[in-house]
Amino acid sequence: MAGVVGLRPPPVSPPSVAGRSLRRHLSEKPSLSPPPGFKAPKPKRFAVRPDKLLDVLGASLALPFRLGTGVFVSGYSASLVSEADIPSDQYALRIAGLTVKETSKLGPRPEKPIEIYEFEGCPFCRKVREIVSILDLDVLYYPCPRNSPQFRLKVLQIGGKQQFPYMVDPNTGVSMYESDEIIKYLVQKYGDGTVPLMLSLGLLTTLTKGFAMVGRLGKGSAYTPAKAPLEPIELWAYEGSPFCKIVREVLVELELPHLFHSTARGSPKRQELFERLGHFQVPYIEDPNTGVKMFESAEIVDYLTATYVIP
């Protein structure tokens, strides 16, 4: 649930060293390696593995309930262009023979990733995740599913109570509870100051977020015992994607911290990923603990489960 806002620097260790503190805390954990015989799959556009069809359909229920909130970045616009107008090294949406050029208008960029403690299955947390995608922010997520042993206690230490979401901005020293206040802070600091309509409807916003999660039946809410990584996993994704959703749920259930690179429609990071890999598709992960880099949501879920779940 939401709670009281606190605009104060955390009373314990500075938030900017949270990642280093995590590594120190986990320094005695055993090294990790990919599952035996592991081979990263080739990316397949718009393909759904049969055993994940119901998961993807359930996660897709959020799109109509939330009217696509979290699918597009701030100031998004799109225009049809000729294929010849887009260089081969530039990302563009190509579908059914059409080429679409997408642009956006983003606010100031934070130097360091915002840090957010939250979990799937919480409508207040979803509100904050949606504005993260709209503002195209990179966020270091610390998952806090029920009964998890580490980051729920961390929130209690640095904020004074176990309440979610909880945000720390290492760029300014600001920390706070309350989803609405976090959203206002982020749009004022890293956007144009305007809270999107679907995030400003009060009770209606909360209700539609609750309906959006019905299809997932509490996935991403309860802890599954897992090995702790030395480094956060990197995830390229966005809140409005059902394929990204099922990967995020597993990361949360296993309490795996992850650096979230927002890639909603119109995000410049789509071009950055395209330049690096010669292909754009999300979700995409890079796990510095094992060296694995991979596309494909179903296979990512299999990989995370095989690598991190404690038998």
Short mmCIF file of C-alpha atoms in Angstrom, two decimals:
data_model
loop_
_atom_site.label_atom_id
_atom_site.label_comp_id
_atom_site.label_asym_id
_atom_site.label_seq_id
_atom_site.Cartn_x
_atom_site.Cartn_y
_atom_site.Cartn_z
CA MET A 1 0.00 0.00 0.00
CA ALA A 2 0.93 3.64 -0.28
CA GLY A 3 2.12 5.58 2.75
CA VAL A 4 3.87 8.69 4.01
CA VAL A 5 6.34 10.65 1.88
CA GLY A 6 9.84 11.24 3.19
CA LEU A 7 11.99 13.78 1.33
CA ARG A 8 15.16 13.01 3.21
CA PRO A 9 18.45 11.31 2.45
CA PRO A 10 18.52 7.74 3.76
CA PRO A 11 19.82 7.64 7.34
CA VAL A 12 22.03 4.61 6.66
CA SER A 13 24.62 4.14 3.91
CA PRO A 14 24.36 6.56 0.96
CA PRO A 15 22.08 5.19 -1.78
CA SER A 16 24.73 5.73 -4.47
CA VAL A 17 26.77 2.90 -2.98
CA ALA A 18 23.87 0.43 -2.88
CA GLY A 19 25.31 -1.58 -5.75
CA ARG A 20 28.72 -1.78 -4.09
CA SER A 21 27.11 -2.74 -0.78
CA LEU A 22 25.26 -5.52 -2.55
CA ARG A 23 28.50 -6.88 -3.98
CA ARG A 24 30.21 -6.77 -0.58
CA HIS A 25 27.27 -8.49 1.08
CA LEU A 26 27.30 -11.26 -1.49
CA SER A 27 31.05 -11.56 -1.89
CA GLU A 28 31.13 -14.95 -0.20
CA LYS A 29 28.44 -16.47 -2.41
CA PRO A 30 29.51 -19.26 -4.78
CA SER A 31 30.22 -18.38 -8.39
CA LEU A 32 27.47 -18.99 -10.91
CA SER A 33 27.57 -20.62 -14.32
CA PRO A 34 25.04 -21.25 -17.09
CA PRO A 35 23.12 -24.55 -17.08
CA PRO A 36 25.03 -27.46 -18.66
CA GLY A 37 24.80 -27.38 -22.44
CA PHE A 38 23.25 -23.93 -22.43
CA LYS A 39 23.06 -22.14 -25.77
CA ALA A 40 21.41 -18.77 -26.22
CA PRO A 41 18.46 -18.96 -28.65
CA LYS A 42 18.22 -16.97 -31.83
CA PRO A 43 15.69 -14.12 -31.60
CA LYS A 44 12.32 -14.73 -33.24
CA ARG A 45 9.99 -11.79 -33.83
CA PHE A 46 6.45 -12.07 -32.43
CA ALA A 47 6.85 -15.77 -31.69
CA VAL A 48 5.20 -17.29 -28.62
CA ARG A 49 6.34 -20.65 -27.32
CA PRO A 50 3.21 -22.81 -26.91
CA ASP A 51 3.75 -23.47 -23.19
CA LYS A 52 3.91 -19.71 -22.53
CA LEU A 53 0.83 -18.75 -24.55
CA LEU A 54 -1.48 -18.41 -21.54
CA ASP A 55 1.16 -16.42 -19.65
CA VAL A 56 1.53 -13.95 -22.52
CA LEU A 57 -2.25 -13.66 -22.97
CA GLY A 58 -2.72 -13.06 -19.24
CA ALA A 59 -0.02 -10.39 -19.21
CA SER A 60 -1.63 -8.77 -22.27
CA LEU A 61 -4.80 -7.97 -20.31
CA ALA A 62 -3.02 -4.92 -18.92
CA LEU A 63 -2.94 -3.24 -22.34
CA PRO A 64 -6.69 -2.54 -22.67
CA PHE A 65 -7.21 -1.83 -18.97
CA ARG A 66 -4.33 0.66 -18.90
CA LEU A 67 -4.89 1.98 -22.46
CA GLY A 68 -1.30 1.25 -23.40
CA THR A 69 0.26 3.27 -20.56
CA GLY A 70 3.95 2.40 -20.42
CA VAL A 71 4.10 1.40 -24.10
CA PHE A 72 5.15 4.83 -25.43
CA VAL A 73 7.70 7.30 -24.13
CA SER A 74 6.97 10.94 -23.43
CA GLY A 75 6.38 13.04 -26.53
CA TYR A 76 6.05 9.99 -28.77
CA SER A 77 5.28 10.53 -32.45
CA ALA A 78 5.36 8.24 -35.46
CA SER A 79 5.32 8.76 -39.21
CA LEU A 80 5.30 6.51 -42.26
CA VAL A 81 8.45 6.88 -44.33
CA SER A 82 10.00 5.21 -47.33
CA GLU A 83 12.30 2.27 -46.66
CA ALA A 84 15.01 4.22 -48.51
CA ASP A 85 14.74 7.05 -45.96
CA ILE A 86 16.04 4.84 -43.14
CA PRO A 87 19.74 3.86 -43.30
CA SER A 88 20.46 0.18 -42.77
CA ASP A 89 22.23 0.93 -39.48
CA GLN A 90 19.25 2.80 -38.02
CA TYR A 91 16.42 1.21 -36.07
CA ALA A 92 12.87 1.63 -37.36
CA LEU A 93 9.62 -0.26 -36.92
CA ARG A 94 9.10 -2.41 -39.98
CA ILE A 95 5.88 -4.37 -40.17
CA ALA A 96 3.66 -5.63 -43.00
CA GLY A 97 5.78 -3.86 -45.59
CA LEU A 98 5.52 -0.51 -43.81
CA THR A 99 8.37 1.50 -42.29
CA VAL A 100 7.57 3.71 -39.30
CA LYS A 101 9.93 6.36 -37.96
CA GLU A 102 9.45 6.99 -34.24
CA THR A 103 10.60 10.00 -32.23
CA SER A 104 10.16 11.32 -28.69
CA LYS A 105 10.82 14.34 -26.47
CA LEU A 106 12.67 13.45 -23.31
CA GLY A 107 13.57 15.53 -20.28
CA PRO A 108 16.90 15.75 -18.43
CA ARG A 109 18.73 12.46 -17.99
CA PRO A 110 19.91 11.31 -14.54
CA GLU A 111 23.61 10.56 -14.33
CA LYS A 112 23.06 7.48 -12.13
CA PRO A 113 20.19 4.99 -12.28
CA ILE A 114 17.25 5.64 -9.96
CA GLU A 115 16.92 2.92 -7.30
CA ILE A 116 13.45 1.49 -6.64
CA TYR A 117 12.38 -1.19 -4.19
CA GLU A 118 9.12 -2.82 -5.31
CA PHE A 119 7.48 -6.02 -6.54
CA GLU A 120 5.10 -7.25 -9.22
CA GLY A 121 1.52 -7.77 -8.10
CA CYS A 122 1.41 -4.39 -6.36
CA PRO A 123 -0.77 -1.80 -8.21
CA PHE A 124 1.07 1.10 -6.57
CA CYS A 125 4.39 -0.30 -7.80
CA ARG A 126 3.01 -0.71 -11.29
CA LYS A 127 2.16 3.00 -11.39
CA VAL A 128 5.80 3.84 -10.77
CA ARG A 129 7.04 1.28 -13.30
CA GLU A 130 4.78 2.85 -15.93
CA ILE A 131 6.21 6.34 -15.40
CA VAL A 132 9.72 4.85 -15.56
CA SER A 133 8.97 3.57 -19.06
CA ILE A 134 7.23 6.80 -20.10
CA LEU A 135 10.22 8.90 -18.98
CA ASP A 136 12.66 6.36 -20.49
CA LEU A 137 14.62 6.10 -17.26
CA ASP A 138 17.17 3.48 -16.32
CA VAL A 139 16.35 2.02 -12.90
CA LEU A 140 18.13 -0.34 -10.56
CA TYR A 141 15.27 -2.45 -9.25
CA TYR A 142 15.59 -4.21 -5.91
CA PRO A 143 12.76 -6.80 -5.86
CA CYS A 144 10.85 -7.15 -2.59
CA PRO A 145 8.45 -10.11 -2.93
CA ARG A 146 6.67 -11.40 0.16
CA ASN A 147 8.92 -13.36 2.56
CA SER A 148 12.10 -12.37 0.70
CA PRO A 149 15.15 -12.22 2.98
CA GLN A 150 17.17 -9.23 1.80
CA PHE A 151 15.68 -6.11 0.25
CA ARG A 152 12.54 -5.84 2.37
CA LEU A 153 14.83 -5.57 5.38
CA LYS A 154 16.98 -3.06 3.50
CA VAL A 155 13.95 -0.79 2.98
CA LEU A 156 13.18 -1.02 6.69
CA GLN A 157 16.76 0.01 7.48
CA ILE A 158 17.01 2.96 5.12
CA GLY A 159 13.41 4.18 5.13
CA GLY A 160 12.05 3.14 8.50
CA LYS A 161 9.23 0.84 7.35
CA GLN A 162 8.48 -1.96 4.91
CA GLN A 163 6.26 -0.18 2.40
CA PHE A 164 6.41 -0.26 -1.36
CA PRO A 165 7.32 1.23 -3.70
CA TYR A 166 10.27 3.01 -2.15
CA MET A 167 12.50 5.21 -4.30
CA VAL A 168 16.03 6.49 -3.80
CA ASP A 169 17.55 8.97 -6.25
CA PRO A 170 21.34 8.87 -5.82
CA ASN A 171 21.63 11.94 -8.06
CA THR A 172 19.86 14.20 -5.55
CA GLY A 173 19.83 12.31 -2.25
CA VAL A 174 16.01 12.28 -2.27
CA SER A 175 14.23 9.19 -0.94
CA MET A 176 10.49 8.65 -0.59
CA TYR A 177 7.54 6.34 -0.26
CA GLU A 178 4.11 6.97 -1.89
CA SER A 179 3.63 6.08 -5.55
CA ASP A 180 1.88 9.35 -6.46
CA GLU A 181 4.63 11.43 -4.86
CA ILE A 182 7.33 9.37 -6.60
CA ILE A 183 5.60 9.95 -9.94
CA LYS A 184 5.34 13.70 -9.32
CA TYR A 185 8.99 13.84 -8.34
CA LEU A 186 10.17 11.93 -11.42
CA VAL A 187 8.14 13.98 -13.93
CA GLN A 188 9.31 17.22 -12.35
CA LYS A 189 12.95 16.16 -12.26
CA TYR A 190 13.25 14.10 -15.47
CA GLY A 191 10.18 15.01 -17.53
CA ASP A 192 8.14 18.07 -18.45
CA GLY A 193 6.38 18.27 -15.09
CA THR A 194 3.12 16.78 -16.38
CA VAL A 195 1.69 13.59 -14.89
CA PRO A 196 0.11 11.49 -17.68
CA LEU A 197 -3.68 11.26 -17.56
CA MET A 198 -3.83 7.52 -16.83
CA LEU A 199 -1.59 8.07 -13.80
CA SER A 200 -3.57 10.99 -12.40
CA LEU A 201 -7.09 9.57 -12.02
CA GLY A 202 -6.81 8.65 -8.34
CA LEU A 203 -8.97 5.67 -7.42
CA LEU A 204 -9.72 4.91 -11.09
CA THR A 205 -6.00 4.59 -11.77
CA THR A 206 -5.61 2.17 -8.87
CA LEU A 207 -8.64 0.12 -9.92
CA THR A 208 -7.55 -0.24 -13.54
CA LYS A 209 -4.10 -1.28 -12.37
CA GLY A 210 -5.68 -3.93 -10.18
CA PHE A 211 -7.75 -5.19 -13.12
CA ALA A 212 -4.60 -5.18 -15.27
CA MET A 213 -3.00 -7.73 -12.96
CA VAL A 214 -5.95 -10.14 -12.81
CA GLY A 215 -4.58 -12.21 -15.66
CA ARG A 216 -1.35 -12.92 -13.77
CA LEU A 217 -2.93 -14.32 -10.59
CA GLY A 218 -0.34 -12.89 -8.23
CA LYS A 219 2.76 -13.79 -10.25
CA GLY A 220 5.83 -11.89 -9.10
CA SER A 221 4.53 -11.40 -5.56
CA ALA A 222 5.97 -14.26 -3.47
CA TYR A 223 9.60 -15.24 -2.93
CA THR A 224 11.13 -18.40 -4.35
CA PRO A 225 14.43 -19.34 -2.64
CA ALA A 226 17.26 -18.50 -5.01
CA LYS A 227 21.00 -18.02 -5.21
CA ALA A 228 22.09 -14.41 -4.84
CA PRO A 229 24.05 -12.86 -7.72
CA LEU A 230 27.22 -10.83 -7.25
CA GLU A 231 26.11 -8.25 -9.82
CA PRO A 232 22.68 -7.03 -10.95
CA ILE A 233 21.40 -8.59 -14.14
CA GLU A 234 20.81 -6.09 -16.96
CA LEU A 235 17.38 -6.13 -18.59
CA TRP A 236 16.22 -4.22 -21.64
CA ALA A 237 12.43 -4.06 -21.47
CA TYR A 238 9.39 -1.86 -20.92
CA GLU A 239 6.36 -2.06 -18.69
CA GLY A 240 3.72 -2.36 -21.42
CA SER A 241 5.16 -5.51 -23.02
CA PRO A 242 3.60 -8.85 -21.99
CA PHE A 243 6.78 -10.65 -23.05
CA CYS A 244 8.86 -8.45 -20.77
CA LYS A 245 6.32 -8.88 -17.98
CA ILE A 246 6.81 -12.64 -17.61
CA VAL A 247 10.58 -12.17 -17.35
CA ARG A 248 10.23 -9.41 -14.77
CA GLU A 249 7.93 -11.61 -12.67
CA VAL A 250 10.61 -14.27 -12.37
CA LEU A 251 13.33 -11.74 -11.55
CA VAL A 252 11.13 -10.46 -8.74
CA GLU A 253 10.15 -13.88 -7.39
CA LEU A 254 13.83 -14.84 -7.20
CA GLU A 255 14.74 -11.48 -5.59
CA LEU A 256 17.29 -10.84 -8.33
CA PRO A 257 18.33 -7.17 -8.52
CA HIS A 258 18.35 -5.93 -12.08
CA LEU A 259 19.35 -2.82 -13.95
CA PHE A 260 16.33 -2.00 -16.08
CA HIS A 261 16.99 -0.20 -19.37
CA SER A 262 13.66 1.28 -20.49
CA THR A 263 12.92 0.67 -24.17
CA ALA A 264 9.30 1.71 -24.74
CA ARG A 265 8.29 2.83 -28.21
CA GLY A 266 10.22 5.99 -29.10
CA SER A 267 13.12 5.26 -26.75
CA PRO A 268 16.58 6.19 -28.08
CA LYS A 269 17.86 3.04 -26.39
CA ARG A 270 16.22 1.02 -29.16
CA GLN A 271 18.78 2.49 -31.54
CA GLU A 272 21.59 1.90 -29.05
CA LEU A 273 20.71 -1.79 -28.72
CA PHE A 274 20.30 -2.09 -32.49
CA GLU A 275 23.78 -0.65 -33.02
CA ARG A 276 25.31 -3.04 -30.48
CA LEU A 277 23.62 -6.23 -31.63
CA GLY A 278 22.43 -5.57 -35.18
CA HIS A 279 18.91 -6.41 -34.01
CA PHE A 280 16.33 -4.95 -31.66
CA GLN A 281 14.00 -7.09 -29.62
CA VAL A 282 12.96 -7.13 -25.98
CA PRO A 283 13.19 -8.58 -23.46
CA TYR A 284 16.94 -8.92 -23.71
CA ILE A 285 19.22 -9.71 -20.77
CA GLU A 286 22.92 -9.64 -20.04
CA ASP A 287 23.97 -11.53 -16.93
CA PRO A 288 27.45 -10.42 -15.77
CA ASN A 289 27.47 -13.29 -13.26
CA THR A 290 27.58 -15.95 -15.98
CA GLY A 291 28.40 -14.05 -19.18
CA VAL A 292 25.06 -15.04 -20.73
CA LYS A 293 23.44 -12.63 -23.21
CA MET A 294 20.11 -13.61 -24.67
CA PHE A 295 16.75 -12.75 -26.23
CA GLU A 296 13.44 -14.68 -26.05
CA SER A 297 11.24 -14.37 -22.97
CA ALA A 298 10.39 -18.07 -22.52
CA GLU A 299 14.03 -19.11 -22.76
CA ILE A 300 15.10 -16.29 -20.42
CA VAL A 301 12.62 -17.59 -17.83
CA ASP A 302 14.05 -21.10 -18.24
CA TYR A 303 17.60 -19.78 -17.90
CA LEU A 304 16.88 -17.75 -14.76
CA THR A 305 15.08 -20.66 -13.14
CA ALA A 306 17.81 -23.20 -13.96
CA THR A 307 20.62 -20.87 -12.89
CA TYR A 308 19.27 -19.26 -9.73
CA VAL A 309 16.51 -21.35 -8.14
CA ILE A 310 17.75 -23.37 -5.17
CA PRO A 311 16.70 -27.01 -5.68
#
